[in-house]
Amino acid sequence: MRVLGIETSCDETGIAIYDDKLGILAHQLYSQVKLHADYGGVVPELASRDHIRKTIPLIEAALAQAGCTREDIDGVAYTAGPGLMGALLVGATIGRSLAFAWNKPAVAVHHMEGHLLAPMLEERVPAFPFVALLVSGGHTLLVRVGGIGRYEILGESIDDAAGEAFDKTAKLMGLEYPGGPRLARLAEQGVPGRFHFPRPMTDRPGLDFSFSGLKTFAANTIAAQGNDDQTRADIAHAFQQAVVDTLAIKCKRALQQTGLNRLVVAGGVSANLSLRSQLAALMAGLKGEVFYPRNEYCTDNGAMIAFAGLQRLRAGEFEPLSVKARPRWPLDELAPVE
């Protein structure tokens, strides 16, 4: 089976073609970073309009890259949520319309299921069951994964997601958008131990997260200590270490609670080198394994949507002749794939 995947949930237009025997045949990605940089964050209306301009040309480029025609495509998968409503509607409308015109089945894919399954695109694939840490600009979730569609939410952020906290703190430091990766690079120049940030919600039972207070702590620290280059680097280091420690502590709890020793980490923040180093040490101590997608599949992309869509199309799922978009869509509402 060969599936066209369309991802337009936020500020990246991702198109891919995945074949269940040959793997990824084409991967096209357009980032809107420059478009939103002047505003310091994503402007939903601009994001939607840019998806309209870019989606069809990227689909054509993906077909050419794969050496395919529409006759070679067996199904179309598109991100239906969660995400920005306008952006989702672009991909969903184009995906469903193409499927109708090509007389192919279409399936609506959950964005976070795409991230969760992204490590399956690698040669080294985790076996079920496992614990997944989904950590991005919009979401921070710990999930027990018993199989595709068999998801139990163990914990989630009650306010800012980890990636959102990175971006907001970077903005406080005057770093350009997108600030999260820039803050991580700045943290490499920081002096460990000069500042100590709290590890929120680690002093109580449970697996939920809260990162909003770290942003406030950073703002107060900047106001009290100044904002020279070295101070910013030291604050960035302390902030990043607090986030990484918090994520690692909660991952360890989740693994102990479930009795599992396999951890999957996906989403944009999963590319953070400090997080990867700490989780590698954690899993070595637990005699377990940790799995990631390669960096290009950590952020939003069409390959993960094509792969997730293929699993559901192969199980007989398809959408009626309507457009489905859900800006809010709990992961544990998904049906298991038999």
mmCIF file of C-alpha atoms in Angstrom:
data_model
loop_
_atom_site.group_PDB
_atom_site.id
_atom_site.type_symbol
_atom_site.label_atom_id
_atom_site.label_comp_id
_atom_site.label_asym_id
_atom_site.label_seq_id
_atom_site.Cartn_x
_atom_site.Cartn_y
_atom_site.Cartn_z
ATOM 1 C CA MET A 1 0.000 0.000 0.000
ATOM 2 C CA ARG A 2 1.225 3.487 -0.884
ATOM 3 C CA VAL A 3 -0.126 6.521 1.010
ATOM 4 C CA LEU A 4 0.136 10.260 0.469
ATOM 5 C CA GLY A 5 0.447 12.112 3.803
ATOM 6 C CA ILE A 6 -0.491 15.788 4.285
ATOM 7 C CA GLU A 7 0.434 17.727 7.429
ATOM 8 C CA THR A 8 -0.785 21.327 7.911
ATOM 9 C CA SER A 9 -1.611 21.545 11.614
ATOM 10 C CA CYS A 10 0.395 24.682 12.410
ATOM 11 C CA ASP A 11 3.266 26.463 10.657
ATOM 12 C CA GLU A 12 4.885 23.741 8.545
ATOM 13 C CA THR A 13 3.532 22.243 5.342
ATOM 14 C CA GLY A 14 4.643 18.611 5.215
ATOM 15 C CA ILE A 15 3.978 16.200 2.356
ATOM 16 C CA ALA A 16 5.257 12.620 2.068
ATOM 17 C CA ILE A 17 4.607 9.367 0.263
ATOM 18 C CA TYR A 18 5.076 6.151 2.236
ATOM 19 C CA ASP A 19 5.096 2.628 0.845
ATOM 20 C CA ASP A 20 4.560 -0.292 3.242
ATOM 21 C CA LYS A 21 7.288 -2.325 1.509
ATOM 22 C CA LEU A 22 9.750 0.335 0.329
ATOM 23 C CA GLY A 23 9.395 2.898 3.111
ATOM 24 C CA ILE A 24 9.522 6.649 2.499
ATOM 25 C CA LEU A 25 9.515 7.434 -1.219
ATOM 26 C CA ALA A 26 9.212 11.213 -0.967
ATOM 27 C CA HIS A 27 9.454 13.829 1.760
ATOM 28 C CA GLN A 28 8.751 17.529 1.193
ATOM 29 C CA LEU A 29 8.659 20.155 3.928
ATOM 30 C CA TYR A 30 8.146 23.903 3.898
ATOM 31 C CA SER A 31 8.617 25.921 7.094
ATOM 32 C CA GLN A 32 6.866 29.240 7.719
ATOM 33 C CA VAL A 33 9.483 30.449 10.219
ATOM 34 C CA LYS A 34 10.429 33.530 8.184
ATOM 35 C CA LEU A 35 6.764 34.420 7.668
ATOM 36 C CA HIS A 36 6.015 34.524 11.412
ATOM 37 C CA ALA A 37 9.382 35.804 12.693
ATOM 38 C CA ASP A 38 8.349 39.473 12.590
ATOM 39 C CA TYR A 39 5.427 38.686 14.899
ATOM 40 C CA GLY A 40 7.346 36.589 17.419
ATOM 41 C CA GLY A 41 4.936 33.673 17.022
ATOM 42 C CA VAL A 42 2.512 31.932 14.689
ATOM 43 C CA VAL A 43 -0.251 34.102 13.222
ATOM 44 C CA PRO A 44 -3.070 31.624 12.434
ATOM 45 C CA GLU A 45 -4.545 33.522 9.474
ATOM 46 C CA LEU A 46 -1.147 33.904 7.806
ATOM 47 C CA ALA A 47 -0.379 30.240 8.461
ATOM 48 C CA SER A 48 -3.604 29.133 6.775
ATOM 49 C CA ARG A 49 -3.026 31.322 3.724
ATOM 50 C CA ASP A 50 0.520 30.046 3.320
ATOM 51 C CA HIS A 51 -0.647 26.424 3.509
ATOM 52 C CA ILE A 52 -3.065 27.216 0.665
ATOM 53 C CA ARG A 53 -0.175 28.481 -1.454
ATOM 54 C CA LYS A 54 2.246 25.658 -0.680
ATOM 55 C CA THR A 55 0.299 22.396 -0.279
ATOM 56 C CA ILE A 56 -0.507 21.598 -3.930
ATOM 57 C CA PRO A 57 2.986 22.466 -5.260
ATOM 58 C CA LEU A 58 4.537 20.282 -2.544
ATOM 59 C CA ILE A 59 2.221 17.388 -3.421
ATOM 60 C CA GLU A 60 3.294 17.709 -7.049
ATOM 61 C CA ALA A 61 6.957 17.795 -5.951
ATOM 62 C CA ALA A 62 6.471 14.692 -3.781
ATOM 63 C CA LEU A 63 4.868 12.752 -6.627
ATOM 64 C CA ALA A 64 7.752 13.725 -8.899
ATOM 65 C CA GLN A 65 10.337 12.801 -6.246
ATOM 66 C CA ALA A 66 8.739 9.384 -5.787
ATOM 67 C CA GLY A 67 8.306 8.839 -9.512
ATOM 68 C CA CYS A 68 4.594 8.312 -8.918
ATOM 69 C CA THR A 69 1.350 9.335 -10.518
ATOM 70 C CA ARG A 70 -2.002 9.506 -8.789
ATOM 71 C CA GLU A 71 -2.732 5.990 -10.046
ATOM 72 C CA ASP A 72 0.127 4.732 -7.861
ATOM 73 C CA ILE A 73 -1.404 6.204 -4.677
ATOM 74 C CA ASP A 74 -3.656 3.840 -2.721
ATOM 75 C CA GLY A 75 -4.909 6.304 -0.111
ATOM 76 C CA VAL A 76 -4.635 9.838 1.251
ATOM 77 C CA ALA A 77 -3.978 10.656 4.913
ATOM 78 C CA TYR A 78 -4.291 14.160 6.295
ATOM 79 C CA THR A 79 -3.869 15.699 9.731
ATOM 80 C CA ALA A 80 -7.337 16.406 11.124
ATOM 81 C CA GLY A 81 -6.252 17.657 14.548
ATOM 82 C CA PRO A 82 -5.295 18.832 17.011
ATOM 83 C CA GLY A 83 -3.945 22.137 15.719
ATOM 84 C CA LEU A 84 -4.997 25.507 14.322
ATOM 85 C CA MET A 85 -8.484 25.211 12.856
ATOM 86 C CA GLY A 86 -7.792 27.196 9.683
ATOM 87 C CA ALA A 87 -4.531 25.401 8.992
ATOM 88 C CA LEU A 88 -6.131 22.000 9.574
ATOM 89 C CA LEU A 89 -8.975 22.824 7.204
ATOM 90 C CA VAL A 90 -6.526 23.535 4.374
ATOM 91 C CA GLY A 91 -4.887 20.111 4.547
ATOM 92 C CA ALA A 92 -8.142 18.302 5.277
ATOM 93 C CA THR A 93 -9.992 19.956 2.389
ATOM 94 C CA ILE A 94 -7.196 19.352 -0.101
ATOM 95 C CA GLY A 95 -6.615 15.790 1.114
ATOM 96 C CA ARG A 96 -10.277 14.802 1.054
ATOM 97 C CA SER A 97 -10.831 16.480 -2.324
ATOM 98 C CA LEU A 98 -7.851 14.733 -3.914
ATOM 99 C CA ALA A 99 -8.997 11.386 -2.571
ATOM 100 C CA PHE A 100 -12.461 11.959 -4.047
ATOM 101 C CA ALA A 101 -11.064 13.080 -7.414
ATOM 102 C CA TRP A 102 -8.649 10.124 -7.529
ATOM 103 C CA ASN A 103 -11.285 7.656 -6.286
ATOM 104 C CA LYS A 104 -9.076 6.665 -3.338
ATOM 105 C CA PRO A 105 -9.930 6.240 0.344
ATOM 106 C CA ALA A 106 -9.038 9.071 2.733
ATOM 107 C CA VAL A 107 -8.320 8.921 6.447
ATOM 108 C CA ALA A 108 -8.133 11.654 9.077
ATOM 109 C CA VAL A 109 -5.001 11.306 11.220
ATOM 110 C CA HIS A 110 -4.448 12.470 14.786
ATOM 111 C CA HIS A 111 -1.383 14.717 14.836
ATOM 112 C CA MET A 112 -0.044 13.292 18.098
ATOM 113 C CA GLU A 113 -0.525 9.703 16.912
ATOM 114 C CA GLY A 114 1.672 10.687 13.990
ATOM 115 C CA HIS A 115 4.394 11.884 16.368
ATOM 116 C CA LEU A 116 3.982 8.834 18.573
ATOM 117 C CA LEU A 117 4.490 6.466 15.646
ATOM 118 C CA ALA A 118 7.318 8.466 14.017
ATOM 119 C CA PRO A 119 10.039 6.244 15.571
ATOM 120 C CA MET A 120 8.492 3.360 13.609
ATOM 121 C CA LEU A 121 9.994 4.977 10.505
ATOM 122 C CA GLU A 122 13.477 3.988 11.700
ATOM 123 C CA GLU A 123 15.274 0.665 11.317
ATOM 124 C CA ARG A 124 15.305 0.137 15.089
ATOM 125 C CA VAL A 125 11.637 -0.072 16.040
ATOM 126 C CA PRO A 126 10.194 -0.272 19.576
ATOM 127 C CA ALA A 127 8.014 -3.256 20.422
ATOM 128 C CA PHE A 128 4.647 -2.772 22.129
ATOM 129 C CA PRO A 129 3.943 -2.006 24.900
ATOM 130 C CA PHE A 130 6.009 1.080 25.743
ATOM 131 C CA VAL A 131 5.783 4.459 27.453
ATOM 132 C CA ALA A 132 5.800 7.470 25.126
ATOM 133 C CA LEU A 133 6.820 11.017 25.992
ATOM 134 C CA LEU A 134 5.264 13.342 23.421
ATOM 135 C CA VAL A 135 6.872 16.728 23.889
ATOM 136 C CA SER A 136 6.389 19.624 21.494
ATOM 137 C CA GLY A 137 5.413 23.265 21.266
ATOM 138 C CA GLY A 138 1.754 22.479 21.818
ATOM 139 C CA HIS A 139 1.711 19.266 23.831
ATOM 140 C CA THR A 140 3.453 17.452 26.649
ATOM 141 C CA LEU A 141 2.040 13.971 27.270
ATOM 142 C CA LEU A 142 3.073 10.722 28.883
ATOM 143 C CA VAL A 143 1.216 7.803 27.318
ATOM 144 C CA ARG A 144 1.173 4.062 27.875
ATOM 145 C CA VAL A 145 1.044 2.556 24.401
ATOM 146 C CA GLY A 146 -0.287 -0.992 24.178
ATOM 147 C CA GLY A 147 -0.592 -0.927 20.392
ATOM 148 C CA ILE A 148 -1.725 1.398 17.638
ATOM 149 C CA GLY A 149 -4.783 3.170 18.996
ATOM 150 C CA ARG A 150 -4.362 1.623 22.448
ATOM 151 C CA TYR A 151 -3.394 4.725 24.373
ATOM 152 C CA GLU A 152 -3.690 5.445 28.088
ATOM 153 C CA ILE A 153 -2.850 9.016 29.084
ATOM 154 C CA LEU A 154 -0.648 8.854 32.173
ATOM 155 C CA GLY A 155 0.080 12.545 32.517
ATOM 156 C CA GLU A 156 -0.091 15.827 30.622
ATOM 157 C CA SER A 157 0.678 19.507 31.018
ATOM 158 C CA ILE A 158 -1.901 21.488 32.948
ATOM 159 C CA ASP A 159 -0.711 24.772 31.399
ATOM 160 C CA ASP A 160 2.178 25.491 29.009
ATOM 161 C CA ALA A 161 3.694 22.631 27.048
ATOM 162 C CA ALA A 162 7.462 22.212 27.381
ATOM 163 C CA GLY A 163 8.169 23.572 23.902
ATOM 164 C CA GLU A 164 5.860 26.518 24.523
ATOM 165 C CA ALA A 165 7.724 27.315 27.743
ATOM 166 C CA PHE A 166 11.032 27.202 25.820
ATOM 167 C CA ASP A 167 9.700 29.638 23.220
ATOM 168 C CA LYS A 168 8.182 32.041 25.745
ATOM 169 C CA THR A 169 11.316 32.105 27.887
ATOM 170 C CA ALA A 170 13.459 32.685 24.796
ATOM 171 C CA LYS A 171 11.245 35.647 23.914
ATOM 172 C CA LEU A 172 11.811 37.097 27.393
ATOM 173 C CA MET A 173 15.546 36.908 26.663
ATOM 174 C CA GLY A 174 15.149 38.745 23.385
ATOM 175 C CA LEU A 175 15.930 35.709 21.213
ATOM 176 C CA GLU A 176 14.462 35.577 17.723
ATOM 177 C CA TYR A 177 11.552 33.319 16.796
ATOM 178 C CA PRO A 178 11.507 30.344 16.976
ATOM 179 C CA GLY A 179 13.184 30.762 20.311
ATOM 180 C CA GLY A 180 13.284 27.211 21.684
ATOM 181 C CA PRO A 181 16.190 25.920 19.559
ATOM 182 C CA ARG A 182 18.047 29.214 20.035
ATOM 183 C CA LEU A 183 17.647 28.983 23.811
ATOM 184 C CA ALA A 184 19.027 25.429 23.703
ATOM 185 C CA ARG A 185 22.099 26.622 21.791
ATOM 186 C CA LEU A 186 22.566 29.533 24.186
ATOM 187 C CA ALA A 187 22.349 27.142 27.144
ATOM 188 C CA GLU A 188 25.465 25.363 25.878
ATOM 189 C CA GLN A 189 27.439 28.507 26.776
ATOM 190 C CA GLY A 190 25.947 28.759 30.266
ATOM 191 C CA VAL A 191 27.768 28.165 33.533
ATOM 192 C CA PRO A 192 26.152 25.308 35.477
ATOM 193 C CA GLY A 193 25.129 26.078 39.032
ATOM 194 C CA ARG A 194 24.946 29.863 38.874
ATOM 195 C CA PHE A 195 21.150 29.759 38.900
ATOM 196 C CA HIS A 196 18.811 27.049 40.121
ATOM 197 C CA PHE A 197 15.272 26.804 38.816
ATOM 198 C CA PRO A 198 12.509 24.709 40.441
ATOM 199 C CA ARG A 199 11.507 21.311 39.051
ATOM 200 C CA PRO A 200 7.741 21.869 39.016
ATOM 201 C CA MET A 201 5.383 19.192 40.336
ATOM 202 C CA THR A 202 8.184 16.723 41.039
ATOM 203 C CA ASP A 203 7.789 17.056 44.809
ATOM 204 C CA ARG A 204 4.345 15.442 44.734
ATOM 205 C CA PRO A 205 2.914 12.192 43.339
ATOM 206 C CA GLY A 206 1.546 12.042 39.823
ATOM 207 C CA LEU A 207 2.665 12.387 36.229
ATOM 208 C CA ASP A 208 1.186 15.732 35.180
ATOM 209 C CA PHE A 209 3.410 18.633 34.133
ATOM 210 C CA SER A 210 3.388 22.388 34.701
ATOM 211 C CA PHE A 211 5.885 24.668 32.953
ATOM 212 C CA SER A 212 4.212 28.067 33.165
ATOM 213 C CA GLY A 213 5.854 28.850 36.508
ATOM 214 C CA LEU A 214 9.328 28.293 35.057
ATOM 215 C CA LYS A 215 8.667 31.059 32.554
ATOM 216 C CA THR A 216 7.696 33.394 35.400
ATOM 217 C CA PHE A 217 10.759 32.334 37.398
ATOM 218 C CA ALA A 218 12.928 33.123 34.361
ATOM 219 C CA ALA A 219 11.287 36.539 33.935
ATOM 220 C CA ASN A 220 11.932 37.398 37.588
ATOM 221 C CA THR A 221 15.513 36.160 37.373
ATOM 222 C CA ILE A 222 16.195 38.260 34.275
ATOM 223 C CA ALA A 223 14.685 41.328 35.968
ATOM 224 C CA ALA A 224 16.812 40.820 39.080
ATOM 225 C CA GLN A 225 20.102 39.816 37.446
ATOM 226 C CA GLY A 226 20.184 41.810 34.235
ATOM 227 C CA ASN A 227 20.338 40.589 30.678
ATOM 228 C CA ASP A 228 23.988 40.638 29.594
ATOM 229 C CA ASP A 229 25.168 37.844 27.300
ATOM 230 C CA GLN A 230 26.679 35.580 29.966
ATOM 231 C CA THR A 231 23.755 36.039 32.338
ATOM 232 C CA ARG A 232 21.331 35.113 29.563
ATOM 233 C CA ALA A 233 23.385 32.005 28.804
ATOM 234 C CA ASP A 234 23.482 31.018 32.477
ATOM 235 C CA ILE A 235 19.723 31.541 32.819
ATOM 236 C CA ALA A 236 19.124 29.550 29.628
ATOM 237 C CA HIS A 237 21.222 26.697 31.009
ATOM 238 C CA ALA A 238 19.360 26.687 34.325
ATOM 239 C CA PHE A 239 15.980 26.856 32.604
ATOM 240 C CA GLN A 240 16.757 24.055 30.171
ATOM 241 C CA GLN A 241 18.148 21.850 32.929
ATOM 242 C CA ALA A 242 14.990 22.351 34.979
ATOM 243 C CA VAL A 243 12.791 21.298 32.059
ATOM 244 C CA VAL A 244 14.987 18.312 31.200
ATOM 245 C CA ASP A 245 15.187 17.149 34.815
ATOM 246 C CA THR A 246 11.411 17.434 35.170
ATOM 247 C CA LEU A 247 10.765 15.415 32.014
ATOM 248 C CA ALA A 248 13.283 12.757 33.073
ATOM 249 C CA ILE A 249 11.843 12.449 36.575
ATOM 250 C CA LYS A 250 8.318 11.994 35.209
ATOM 251 C CA CYS A 251 9.496 9.480 32.594
ATOM 252 C CA LYS A 252 11.151 7.408 35.321
ATOM 253 C CA ARG A 253 7.964 7.480 37.375
ATOM 254 C CA ALA A 254 5.873 6.445 34.378
ATOM 255 C CA LEU A 255 8.174 3.516 33.599
ATOM 256 C CA GLN A 256 8.137 2.367 37.216
ATOM 257 C CA GLN A 257 4.356 2.771 37.438
ATOM 258 C CA THR A 258 3.736 0.713 34.298
ATOM 259 C CA GLY A 259 6.555 -1.787 34.845
ATOM 260 C CA LEU A 260 7.847 -1.152 31.319
ATOM 261 C CA ASN A 261 11.437 -0.564 30.223
ATOM 262 C CA ARG A 262 10.928 0.862 26.722
ATOM 263 C CA LEU A 263 10.582 4.624 26.239
ATOM 264 C CA VAL A 264 9.646 6.421 23.014
ATOM 265 C CA VAL A 265 10.321 10.166 22.825
ATOM 266 C CA ALA A 266 8.857 12.202 19.965
ATOM 267 C CA GLY A 267 7.826 15.743 19.069
ATOM 268 C CA GLY A 268 9.918 18.824 18.389
ATOM 269 C CA VAL A 269 11.550 18.989 21.824
ATOM 270 C CA SER A 270 12.729 15.376 21.456
ATOM 271 C CA ALA A 271 15.574 16.728 19.295
ATOM 272 C CA ASN A 272 17.006 18.586 22.316
ATOM 273 C CA LEU A 273 20.494 17.178 22.924
ATOM 274 C CA SER A 274 20.439 17.740 26.681
ATOM 275 C CA LEU A 275 17.146 15.838 26.966
ATOM 276 C CA ARG A 276 18.488 12.961 24.870
ATOM 277 C CA SER A 277 21.639 12.725 26.966
ATOM 278 C CA GLN A 278 19.734 12.641 30.240
ATOM 279 C CA LEU A 279 17.173 10.105 29.034
ATOM 280 C CA ALA A 280 19.944 7.883 27.660
ATOM 281 C CA ALA A 281 21.538 7.869 31.120
ATOM 282 C CA LEU A 282 18.150 7.187 32.734
ATOM 283 C CA MET A 283 17.387 4.222 30.497
ATOM 284 C CA ALA A 284 20.897 2.811 30.908
ATOM 285 C CA GLY A 285 20.371 2.884 34.667
ATOM 286 C CA LEU A 286 17.023 1.145 34.283
ATOM 287 C CA LYS A 287 18.496 -1.373 31.812
ATOM 288 C CA GLY A 288 15.920 -0.238 29.287
ATOM 289 C CA GLU A 289 15.818 1.241 25.805
ATOM 290 C CA VAL A 290 14.899 4.674 24.450
ATOM 291 C CA PHE A 291 13.728 5.303 20.873
ATOM 292 C CA TYR A 292 13.560 8.540 18.865
ATOM 293 C CA PRO A 293 12.690 9.506 15.304
ATOM 294 C CA ARG A 294 15.532 11.086 13.334
ATOM 295 C CA ASN A 295 15.677 14.876 13.668
ATOM 296 C CA GLU A 296 13.792 15.609 10.441
ATOM 297 C CA TYR A 297 10.837 13.603 11.762
ATOM 298 C CA CYS A 298 10.848 15.156 15.251
ATOM 299 C CA THR A 299 9.138 18.325 14.058
ATOM 300 C CA ASP A 300 5.856 18.321 12.112
ATOM 301 C CA ASN A 301 6.164 16.377 8.863
ATOM 302 C CA GLY A 302 4.156 14.465 6.293
ATOM 303 C CA ALA A 303 6.028 11.173 6.702
ATOM 304 C CA MET A 304 4.594 10.477 10.152
ATOM 305 C CA ILE A 305 1.084 11.291 8.867
ATOM 306 C CA ALA A 306 1.479 8.985 5.864
ATOM 307 C CA PHE A 307 2.731 6.175 8.108
ATOM 308 C CA ALA A 308 -0.017 6.594 10.721
ATOM 309 C CA GLY A 309 -2.626 6.895 7.995
ATOM 310 C CA LEU A 310 -1.407 3.715 6.323
ATOM 311 C CA GLN A 311 -1.938 1.752 9.547
ATOM 312 C CA ARG A 312 -5.565 2.876 9.734
ATOM 313 C CA LEU A 313 -6.305 2.559 6.016
ATOM 314 C CA ARG A 314 -4.902 -0.973 6.058
ATOM 315 C CA ALA A 315 -7.259 -1.767 8.941
ATOM 316 C CA GLY A 316 -10.213 -0.645 6.834
ATOM 317 C CA GLU A 317 -10.745 2.851 8.225
ATOM 318 C CA PHE A 318 -11.741 5.654 5.867
ATOM 319 C CA GLU A 319 -13.547 8.971 5.985
ATOM 320 C CA PRO A 320 -16.980 9.668 4.486
ATOM 321 C CA LEU A 321 -17.332 12.373 1.858
ATOM 322 C CA SER A 322 -16.915 15.192 4.344
ATOM 323 C CA VAL A 323 -14.112 17.281 5.803
ATOM 324 C CA LYS A 324 -13.103 16.468 9.344
ATOM 325 C CA ALA A 325 -10.998 18.887 11.398
ATOM 326 C CA ARG A 326 -10.746 18.927 15.193
ATOM 327 C CA PRO A 327 -8.551 21.619 16.794
ATOM 328 C CA ARG A 328 -8.987 19.756 20.091
ATOM 329 C CA TRP A 329 -8.915 15.976 19.929
ATOM 330 C CA PRO A 330 -7.988 13.810 22.944
ATOM 331 C CA LEU A 331 -5.527 11.095 21.952
ATOM 332 C CA ASP A 332 -7.258 8.424 24.016
ATOM 333 C CA GLU A 333 -10.461 8.811 21.968
ATOM 334 C CA LEU A 334 -8.834 6.988 19.049
ATOM 335 C CA ALA A 335 -10.052 3.496 18.204
ATOM 336 C CA PRO A 336 -7.532 0.646 18.369
ATOM 337 C CA VAL A 337 -6.240 -0.808 15.131
ATOM 338 C CA GLU A 338 -7.018 -4.509 15.070
#
